[in-house]
Amino acid sequence: MFRRLAIAALLSFAFAASAVAADKTHRVAIQVDQNDPQVMSLALNNASNVIEHYRARNEDVEIDIVTYGPGLHMLRADTSPVQDRIKRLKDMVFPGRIQFSACNNTKQGMEKAEGHAISVLPDATVVPSGVVHLMELQEQGWSYVRP
């Protein structure tokens, strides 16, 4: 009797563990801190590959591409060399989630240096600090990639 209960408990535990693993949402933060179209394209390629990989496995994924310093040009409405790809990637990820985070510290510094307001792409979210945002995502268990 005890043996049957032990086997049933082990099977229940194994089933529950596999169900939890299947429900896991994969999360990755990708850093962009260079005003280099190749680095920006590589970050977008990494995001596309992650999306396609987990879509093929029917698993959820969340991606946050975090820009700061010279990398903010990726999300600037006036200087982004990849804004068309950003729009396509945003449309491609559904039902997953992708966020493009723009560092407000960098944005304010650029505005002061250039003497005018800077607009970010409509698909971007301004965060107080890009570096702090990356730290907090990692503290929440997100994976981290720097292309």
Short mmCIF file of N, CA and C in Angstrom, two decimals:
data_model
loop_
_atom_site.label_atom_id
_atom_site.label_comp_id
_atom_site.label_asym_id
_atom_site.label_seq_id
_atom_site.Cartn_x
_atom_site.Cartn_y
_atom_site.Cartn_z
N MET A 1 0.83 -1.19 0.00
CA MET A 1 0.00 0.00 0.00
C MET A 1 0.87 1.25 0.00
N PHE A 2 1.88 1.26 0.89
CA PHE A 2 2.77 2.41 0.98
C PHE A 2 3.50 2.62 -0.34
N ARG A 3 3.88 1.50 -0.96
CA ARG A 3 4.61 1.58 -2.22
C ARG A 3 3.74 2.21 -3.31
N ARG A 4 2.48 1.86 -3.37
CA ARG A 4 1.56 2.44 -4.36
C ARG A 4 1.38 3.94 -4.12
N LEU A 5 1.26 4.31 -2.87
CA LEU A 5 1.12 5.74 -2.55
C LEU A 5 2.39 6.51 -2.94
N ALA A 6 3.55 5.92 -2.68
CA ALA A 6 4.80 6.57 -3.02
C ALA A 6 4.93 6.74 -4.53
N ILE A 7 4.56 5.72 -5.29
CA ILE A 7 4.63 5.80 -6.75
C ILE A 7 3.64 6.84 -7.26
N ALA A 8 2.45 6.84 -6.71
CA ALA A 8 1.44 7.83 -7.12
C ALA A 8 1.92 9.24 -6.81
N ALA A 9 2.54 9.42 -5.66
CA ALA A 9 3.05 10.74 -5.28
C ALA A 9 4.16 11.18 -6.24
N LEU A 10 5.06 10.26 -6.58
CA LEU A 10 6.15 10.59 -7.50
C LEU A 10 5.61 10.94 -8.89
N LEU A 11 4.64 10.19 -9.36
CA LEU A 11 4.04 10.48 -10.66
C LEU A 11 3.33 11.82 -10.66
N SER A 12 2.63 12.11 -9.57
CA SER A 12 1.95 13.40 -9.45
C SER A 12 2.96 14.54 -9.47
N PHE A 13 4.04 14.36 -8.74
CA PHE A 13 5.09 15.38 -8.68
C PHE A 13 5.72 15.59 -10.06
N ALA A 14 6.01 14.51 -10.77
CA ALA A 14 6.62 14.61 -12.09
C ALA A 14 5.67 15.31 -13.07
N PHE A 15 4.39 14.98 -13.00
CA PHE A 15 3.41 15.62 -13.87
C PHE A 15 3.31 17.11 -13.55
N ALA A 16 3.27 17.46 -12.28
CA ALA A 16 3.19 18.87 -11.88
C ALA A 16 4.44 19.62 -12.32
N ALA A 17 5.59 19.02 -12.18
CA ALA A 17 6.84 19.67 -12.57
C ALA A 17 6.88 19.92 -14.07
N SER A 18 6.41 18.96 -14.87
CA SER A 18 6.41 19.16 -16.32
C SER A 18 5.39 20.21 -16.71
N ALA A 19 4.29 20.30 -16.03
CA ALA A 19 3.28 21.32 -16.31
C ALA A 19 3.83 22.71 -15.99
N VAL A 20 4.56 22.84 -14.89
CA VAL A 20 5.15 24.11 -14.52
C VAL A 20 6.19 24.51 -15.56
N ALA A 21 7.01 23.56 -16.00
CA ALA A 21 8.04 23.86 -17.00
C ALA A 21 7.40 24.31 -18.31
N ALA A 22 6.29 23.69 -18.70
CA ALA A 22 5.62 24.05 -19.94
C ALA A 22 4.99 25.43 -19.84
N ASP A 23 4.61 25.87 -18.65
CA ASP A 23 3.97 27.17 -18.46
C ASP A 23 4.98 28.29 -18.29
N LYS A 24 6.26 27.98 -18.24
CA LYS A 24 7.30 28.98 -18.01
C LYS A 24 7.35 29.96 -19.17
N THR A 25 7.43 31.24 -18.86
CA THR A 25 7.65 32.26 -19.86
C THR A 25 9.14 32.57 -19.87
N HIS A 26 9.76 32.47 -21.03
CA HIS A 26 11.17 32.78 -21.18
C HIS A 26 11.31 34.29 -21.32
N ARG A 27 12.29 34.86 -20.62
CA ARG A 27 12.47 36.30 -20.64
C ARG A 27 13.94 36.64 -20.89
N VAL A 28 14.17 37.55 -21.84
CA VAL A 28 15.53 37.97 -22.14
C VAL A 28 15.59 39.49 -22.33
N ALA A 29 16.60 40.09 -21.72
CA ALA A 29 16.90 41.51 -21.90
C ALA A 29 18.11 41.60 -22.80
N ILE A 30 18.00 42.41 -23.85
CA ILE A 30 19.09 42.59 -24.80
C ILE A 30 19.56 44.04 -24.72
N GLN A 31 20.84 44.22 -24.46
CA GLN A 31 21.43 45.54 -24.29
C GLN A 31 21.95 46.09 -25.61
N VAL A 32 21.65 47.37 -25.87
CA VAL A 32 22.25 48.08 -27.01
C VAL A 32 22.79 49.40 -26.47
N ASP A 33 24.12 49.56 -26.51
CA ASP A 33 24.74 50.78 -25.99
C ASP A 33 25.71 51.40 -27.00
N GLN A 34 25.54 51.02 -28.28
CA GLN A 34 26.41 51.56 -29.32
C GLN A 34 25.58 52.12 -30.47
N ASN A 35 26.02 53.23 -31.02
CA ASN A 35 25.37 53.81 -32.20
C ASN A 35 26.00 53.17 -33.43
N ASP A 36 25.70 51.90 -33.60
CA ASP A 36 26.27 51.10 -34.68
C ASP A 36 25.15 50.27 -35.29
N PRO A 37 24.77 50.55 -36.55
CA PRO A 37 23.67 49.81 -37.18
C PRO A 37 23.88 48.30 -37.17
N GLN A 38 25.14 47.83 -37.23
CA GLN A 38 25.39 46.39 -37.20
C GLN A 38 25.04 45.80 -35.83
N VAL A 39 25.38 46.51 -34.76
CA VAL A 39 25.03 46.05 -33.41
C VAL A 39 23.52 46.06 -33.24
N MET A 40 22.87 47.10 -33.72
CA MET A 40 21.41 47.20 -33.63
C MET A 40 20.75 46.05 -34.40
N SER A 41 21.25 45.78 -35.60
CA SER A 41 20.70 44.67 -36.41
C SER A 41 20.94 43.32 -35.73
N LEU A 42 22.12 43.17 -35.12
CA LEU A 42 22.41 41.93 -34.41
C LEU A 42 21.44 41.74 -33.24
N ALA A 43 21.16 42.80 -32.51
CA ALA A 43 20.20 42.72 -31.40
C ALA A 43 18.82 42.30 -31.92
N LEU A 44 18.40 42.88 -33.03
CA LEU A 44 17.10 42.53 -33.61
C LEU A 44 17.11 41.10 -34.15
N ASN A 45 18.24 40.68 -34.72
CA ASN A 45 18.36 39.28 -35.17
C ASN A 45 18.27 38.33 -33.99
N ASN A 46 18.96 38.66 -32.88
CA ASN A 46 18.88 37.83 -31.68
C ASN A 46 17.44 37.71 -31.22
N ALA A 47 16.73 38.84 -31.17
CA ALA A 47 15.33 38.83 -30.74
C ALA A 47 14.47 37.97 -31.67
N SER A 48 14.66 38.12 -32.98
CA SER A 48 13.89 37.33 -33.95
C SER A 48 14.15 35.84 -33.78
N ASN A 49 15.41 35.48 -33.58
CA ASN A 49 15.76 34.07 -33.40
C ASN A 49 15.13 33.49 -32.13
N VAL A 50 15.12 34.26 -31.07
CA VAL A 50 14.51 33.81 -29.80
C VAL A 50 13.01 33.62 -30.01
N ILE A 51 12.38 34.58 -30.65
CA ILE A 51 10.93 34.48 -30.90
C ILE A 51 10.62 33.22 -31.71
N GLU A 52 11.35 33.02 -32.80
CA GLU A 52 11.09 31.86 -33.67
C GLU A 52 11.35 30.54 -32.94
N HIS A 53 12.41 30.49 -32.13
CA HIS A 53 12.75 29.28 -31.40
C HIS A 53 11.61 28.87 -30.46
N TYR A 54 11.15 29.82 -29.65
CA TYR A 54 10.12 29.47 -28.68
C TYR A 54 8.74 29.34 -29.31
N ARG A 55 8.50 30.03 -30.40
CA ARG A 55 7.23 29.84 -31.11
C ARG A 55 7.15 28.41 -31.64
N ALA A 56 8.26 27.89 -32.17
CA ALA A 56 8.29 26.52 -32.69
C ALA A 56 8.03 25.50 -31.58
N ARG A 57 8.40 25.85 -30.37
CA ARG A 57 8.17 24.96 -29.22
C ARG A 57 6.85 25.25 -28.52
N ASN A 58 6.10 26.21 -29.06
CA ASN A 58 4.81 26.62 -28.48
C ASN A 58 4.99 27.10 -27.03
N GLU A 59 6.05 27.89 -26.81
CA GLU A 59 6.34 28.42 -25.48
C GLU A 59 6.36 29.94 -25.54
N ASP A 60 6.01 30.56 -24.43
CA ASP A 60 5.93 32.01 -24.35
C ASP A 60 7.30 32.65 -24.16
N VAL A 61 7.44 33.85 -24.72
CA VAL A 61 8.69 34.58 -24.58
C VAL A 61 8.39 36.08 -24.42
N GLU A 62 9.20 36.72 -23.59
CA GLU A 62 9.16 38.18 -23.43
C GLU A 62 10.57 38.69 -23.67
N ILE A 63 10.66 39.76 -24.44
CA ILE A 63 11.95 40.35 -24.78
C ILE A 63 11.91 41.83 -24.46
N ASP A 64 13.01 42.34 -23.89
CA ASP A 64 13.14 43.77 -23.65
C ASP A 64 14.49 44.19 -24.23
N ILE A 65 14.45 45.01 -25.28
CA ILE A 65 15.68 45.55 -25.86
C ILE A 65 15.90 46.91 -25.20
N VAL A 66 16.97 47.00 -24.41
CA VAL A 66 17.23 48.17 -23.58
C VAL A 66 18.36 48.98 -24.21
N THR A 67 18.06 50.25 -24.52
CA THR A 67 19.06 51.12 -25.13
C THR A 67 19.44 52.24 -24.18
N TYR A 68 20.73 52.56 -24.19
CA TYR A 68 21.23 53.70 -23.43
C TYR A 68 22.54 54.17 -24.05
N GLY A 69 23.02 55.32 -23.60
CA GLY A 69 24.23 55.89 -24.19
C GLY A 69 24.02 56.05 -25.69
N PRO A 70 25.09 55.90 -26.48
CA PRO A 70 24.95 56.06 -27.93
C PRO A 70 23.94 55.09 -28.56
N GLY A 71 23.63 54.00 -27.86
CA GLY A 71 22.65 53.04 -28.37
C GLY A 71 21.24 53.59 -28.45
N LEU A 72 20.98 54.71 -27.76
CA LEU A 72 19.64 55.31 -27.81
C LEU A 72 19.26 55.69 -29.24
N HIS A 73 20.26 55.93 -30.10
CA HIS A 73 19.95 56.26 -31.50
C HIS A 73 19.08 55.18 -32.15
N MET A 74 19.15 53.97 -31.66
CA MET A 74 18.31 52.89 -32.19
C MET A 74 16.83 53.23 -32.06
N LEU A 75 16.46 53.95 -31.01
CA LEU A 75 15.05 54.24 -30.74
C LEU A 75 14.68 55.71 -30.96
N ARG A 76 15.62 56.51 -31.43
CA ARG A 76 15.31 57.91 -31.73
C ARG A 76 14.54 57.99 -33.04
N ALA A 77 13.45 58.76 -33.04
CA ALA A 77 12.63 58.90 -34.23
C ALA A 77 13.39 59.55 -35.38
N ASP A 78 14.38 60.40 -35.06
CA ASP A 78 15.09 61.13 -36.11
C ASP A 78 16.38 60.45 -36.58
N THR A 79 16.89 59.47 -35.87
CA THR A 79 18.18 58.90 -36.25
C THR A 79 18.21 57.37 -36.35
N SER A 80 17.13 56.70 -36.01
CA SER A 80 17.15 55.24 -36.00
C SER A 80 17.32 54.66 -37.40
N PRO A 81 18.38 53.87 -37.59
CA PRO A 81 18.55 53.22 -38.89
C PRO A 81 17.75 51.92 -39.01
N VAL A 82 17.06 51.53 -37.94
CA VAL A 82 16.37 50.24 -37.93
C VAL A 82 14.88 50.35 -37.58
N GLN A 83 14.31 51.54 -37.73
CA GLN A 83 12.93 51.70 -37.28
C GLN A 83 11.92 50.83 -38.02
N ASP A 84 12.16 50.54 -39.31
CA ASP A 84 11.24 49.65 -40.03
C ASP A 84 11.30 48.23 -39.47
N ARG A 85 12.51 47.76 -39.14
CA ARG A 85 12.66 46.41 -38.56
C ARG A 85 12.01 46.34 -37.19
N ILE A 86 12.11 47.41 -36.41
CA ILE A 86 11.50 47.43 -35.09
C ILE A 86 10.00 47.24 -35.21
N LYS A 87 9.38 47.96 -36.14
CA LYS A 87 7.93 47.84 -36.35
C LYS A 87 7.56 46.42 -36.77
N ARG A 88 8.32 45.83 -37.69
CA ARG A 88 8.03 44.46 -38.13
C ARG A 88 8.19 43.46 -37.00
N LEU A 89 9.24 43.65 -36.19
CA LEU A 89 9.47 42.73 -35.07
C LEU A 89 8.36 42.85 -34.04
N LYS A 90 7.90 44.06 -33.79
CA LYS A 90 6.81 44.27 -32.84
C LYS A 90 5.56 43.51 -33.31
N ASP A 91 5.30 43.54 -34.60
CA ASP A 91 4.14 42.84 -35.16
C ASP A 91 4.34 41.33 -35.16
N MET A 92 5.59 40.87 -35.33
CA MET A 92 5.90 39.45 -35.44
C MET A 92 5.77 38.71 -34.11
N VAL A 93 6.06 39.34 -33.02
CA VAL A 93 6.20 38.66 -31.73
C VAL A 93 4.87 38.14 -31.18
N PHE A 94 3.74 38.73 -31.57
CA PHE A 94 2.45 38.32 -31.01
C PHE A 94 2.28 36.81 -31.13
N PRO A 95 1.85 36.10 -30.12
CA PRO A 95 1.29 36.55 -28.85
C PRO A 95 2.32 36.81 -27.76
N GLY A 96 3.60 36.72 -28.08
CA GLY A 96 4.63 37.06 -27.09
C GLY A 96 4.65 38.56 -26.85
N ARG A 97 5.67 39.01 -26.15
CA ARG A 97 5.74 40.43 -25.83
C ARG A 97 7.17 40.91 -26.04
N ILE A 98 7.27 42.08 -26.69
CA ILE A 98 8.57 42.72 -26.83
C ILE A 98 8.43 44.17 -26.42
N GLN A 99 9.43 44.65 -25.72
CA GLN A 99 9.47 46.04 -25.31
C GLN A 99 10.80 46.62 -25.77
N PHE A 100 10.77 47.86 -26.20
CA PHE A 100 11.96 48.60 -26.55
C PHE A 100 12.09 49.72 -25.52
N SER A 101 13.11 49.63 -24.68
CA SER A 101 13.27 50.57 -23.57
C SER A 101 14.35 51.60 -23.90
N ALA A 102 13.98 52.87 -23.77
CA ALA A 102 14.88 53.99 -24.04
C ALA A 102 15.24 54.65 -22.71
N CYS A 103 16.53 54.84 -22.47
CA CYS A 103 17.02 55.43 -21.22
C CYS A 103 16.72 56.93 -21.17
N ASN A 104 15.99 57.35 -20.17
CA ASN A 104 15.66 58.76 -20.01
C ASN A 104 16.90 59.59 -19.63
N ASN A 105 17.81 59.01 -18.85
CA ASN A 105 19.04 59.75 -18.52
C ASN A 105 19.78 60.13 -19.79
N THR A 106 19.92 59.18 -20.70
CA THR A 106 20.59 59.45 -21.97
C THR A 106 19.80 60.45 -22.80
N LYS A 107 18.50 60.25 -22.85
CA LYS A 107 17.63 61.14 -23.63
C LYS A 107 17.78 62.59 -23.15
N GLN A 108 17.75 62.80 -21.85
CA GLN A 108 17.88 64.15 -21.30
C GLN A 108 19.26 64.72 -21.61
N GLY A 109 20.30 63.90 -21.51
CA GLY A 109 21.64 64.36 -21.84
C GLY A 109 21.77 64.78 -23.30
N MET A 110 21.17 63.99 -24.20
CA MET A 110 21.20 64.33 -25.62
C MET A 110 20.41 65.60 -25.89
N GLU A 111 19.27 65.75 -25.23
CA GLU A 111 18.46 66.96 -25.41
C GLU A 111 19.23 68.20 -24.96
N LYS A 112 19.93 68.09 -23.85
CA LYS A 112 20.72 69.22 -23.34
C LYS A 112 21.85 69.54 -24.32
N ALA A 113 22.56 68.51 -24.79
CA ALA A 113 23.68 68.72 -25.70
C ALA A 113 23.24 69.27 -27.06
N GLU A 114 22.07 68.83 -27.54
CA GLU A 114 21.60 69.23 -28.86
C GLU A 114 20.70 70.46 -28.83
N GLY A 115 20.23 70.83 -27.64
CA GLY A 115 19.41 72.04 -27.50
C GLY A 115 17.98 71.92 -27.99
N HIS A 116 17.46 70.70 -28.07
CA HIS A 116 16.06 70.51 -28.49
C HIS A 116 15.54 69.18 -27.96
N ALA A 117 14.22 69.07 -27.95
CA ALA A 117 13.58 67.83 -27.49
C ALA A 117 13.85 66.71 -28.49
N ILE A 118 13.95 65.52 -27.97
CA ILE A 118 14.17 64.32 -28.79
C ILE A 118 12.96 63.41 -28.66
N SER A 119 12.46 62.96 -29.79
CA SER A 119 11.35 62.01 -29.79
C SER A 119 11.88 60.60 -29.97
N VAL A 120 11.26 59.67 -29.25
CA VAL A 120 11.58 58.26 -29.46
C VAL A 120 10.48 57.65 -30.31
N LEU A 121 10.78 56.51 -30.88
CA LEU A 121 9.81 55.81 -31.73
C LEU A 121 8.55 55.49 -30.94
N PRO A 122 7.40 55.44 -31.61
CA PRO A 122 6.15 55.12 -30.91
C PRO A 122 6.16 53.75 -30.24
N ASP A 123 6.98 52.83 -30.74
CA ASP A 123 7.05 51.49 -30.16
C ASP A 123 7.98 51.43 -28.95
N ALA A 124 8.61 52.55 -28.58
CA ALA A 124 9.56 52.58 -27.47
C ALA A 124 8.89 53.07 -26.19
N THR A 125 9.42 52.59 -25.07
CA THR A 125 9.00 53.02 -23.74
C THR A 125 10.20 53.68 -23.08
N VAL A 126 10.00 54.87 -22.53
CA VAL A 126 11.09 55.56 -21.84
C VAL A 126 11.14 55.04 -20.40
N VAL A 127 12.34 54.58 -20.00
CA VAL A 127 12.56 54.12 -18.63
C VAL A 127 13.52 55.11 -17.97
N PRO A 128 13.45 55.28 -16.64
CA PRO A 128 14.30 56.28 -15.99
C PRO A 128 15.79 56.10 -16.27
N SER A 129 16.28 54.88 -16.20
CA SER A 129 17.70 54.59 -16.42
C SER A 129 17.82 53.24 -17.10
N GLY A 130 18.52 53.20 -18.23
CA GLY A 130 18.68 51.95 -18.95
C GLY A 130 19.47 50.92 -18.15
N VAL A 131 20.55 51.37 -17.52
CA VAL A 131 21.38 50.44 -16.74
C VAL A 131 20.60 49.89 -15.54
N VAL A 132 19.90 50.76 -14.84
CA VAL A 132 19.10 50.30 -13.69
C VAL A 132 18.00 49.35 -14.17
N HIS A 133 17.39 49.66 -15.30
CA HIS A 133 16.35 48.78 -15.85
C HIS A 133 16.91 47.39 -16.12
N LEU A 134 18.10 47.32 -16.73
CA LEU A 134 18.75 46.02 -16.97
C LEU A 134 19.02 45.29 -15.66
N MET A 135 19.53 46.01 -14.68
CA MET A 135 19.81 45.39 -13.38
C MET A 135 18.55 44.80 -12.77
N GLU A 136 17.47 45.58 -12.79
CA GLU A 136 16.22 45.13 -12.18
C GLU A 136 15.64 43.93 -12.91
N LEU A 137 15.74 43.91 -14.24
CA LEU A 137 15.26 42.75 -14.99
C LEU A 137 16.06 41.50 -14.60
N GLN A 138 17.38 41.64 -14.49
CA GLN A 138 18.20 40.50 -14.09
C GLN A 138 17.87 40.05 -12.68
N GLU A 139 17.61 40.99 -11.78
CA GLU A 139 17.23 40.64 -10.41
C GLU A 139 15.90 39.89 -10.38
N GLN A 140 15.06 40.10 -11.40
CA GLN A 140 13.78 39.40 -11.50
C GLN A 140 13.92 38.07 -12.26
N GLY A 141 15.14 37.70 -12.61
CA GLY A 141 15.37 36.41 -13.24
C GLY A 141 15.46 36.43 -14.76
N TRP A 142 15.44 37.60 -15.38
CA TRP A 142 15.56 37.68 -16.82
C TRP A 142 16.98 37.29 -17.24
N SER A 143 17.09 36.64 -18.39
CA SER A 143 18.40 36.38 -18.98
C SER A 143 18.89 37.68 -19.61
N TYR A 144 20.21 37.75 -19.84
CA TYR A 144 20.83 38.97 -20.35
C TYR A 144 21.72 38.65 -21.53
N VAL A 145 21.59 39.45 -22.60
CA VAL A 145 22.41 39.28 -23.80
C VAL A 145 22.93 40.64 -24.21
N ARG A 146 24.21 40.66 -24.55
CA ARG A 146 24.79 41.87 -25.13
C ARG A 146 25.42 41.47 -26.47
N PRO A 147 24.79 41.88 -27.57
CA PRO A 147 25.32 41.48 -28.88
C PRO A 147 26.68 42.13 -29.16
#
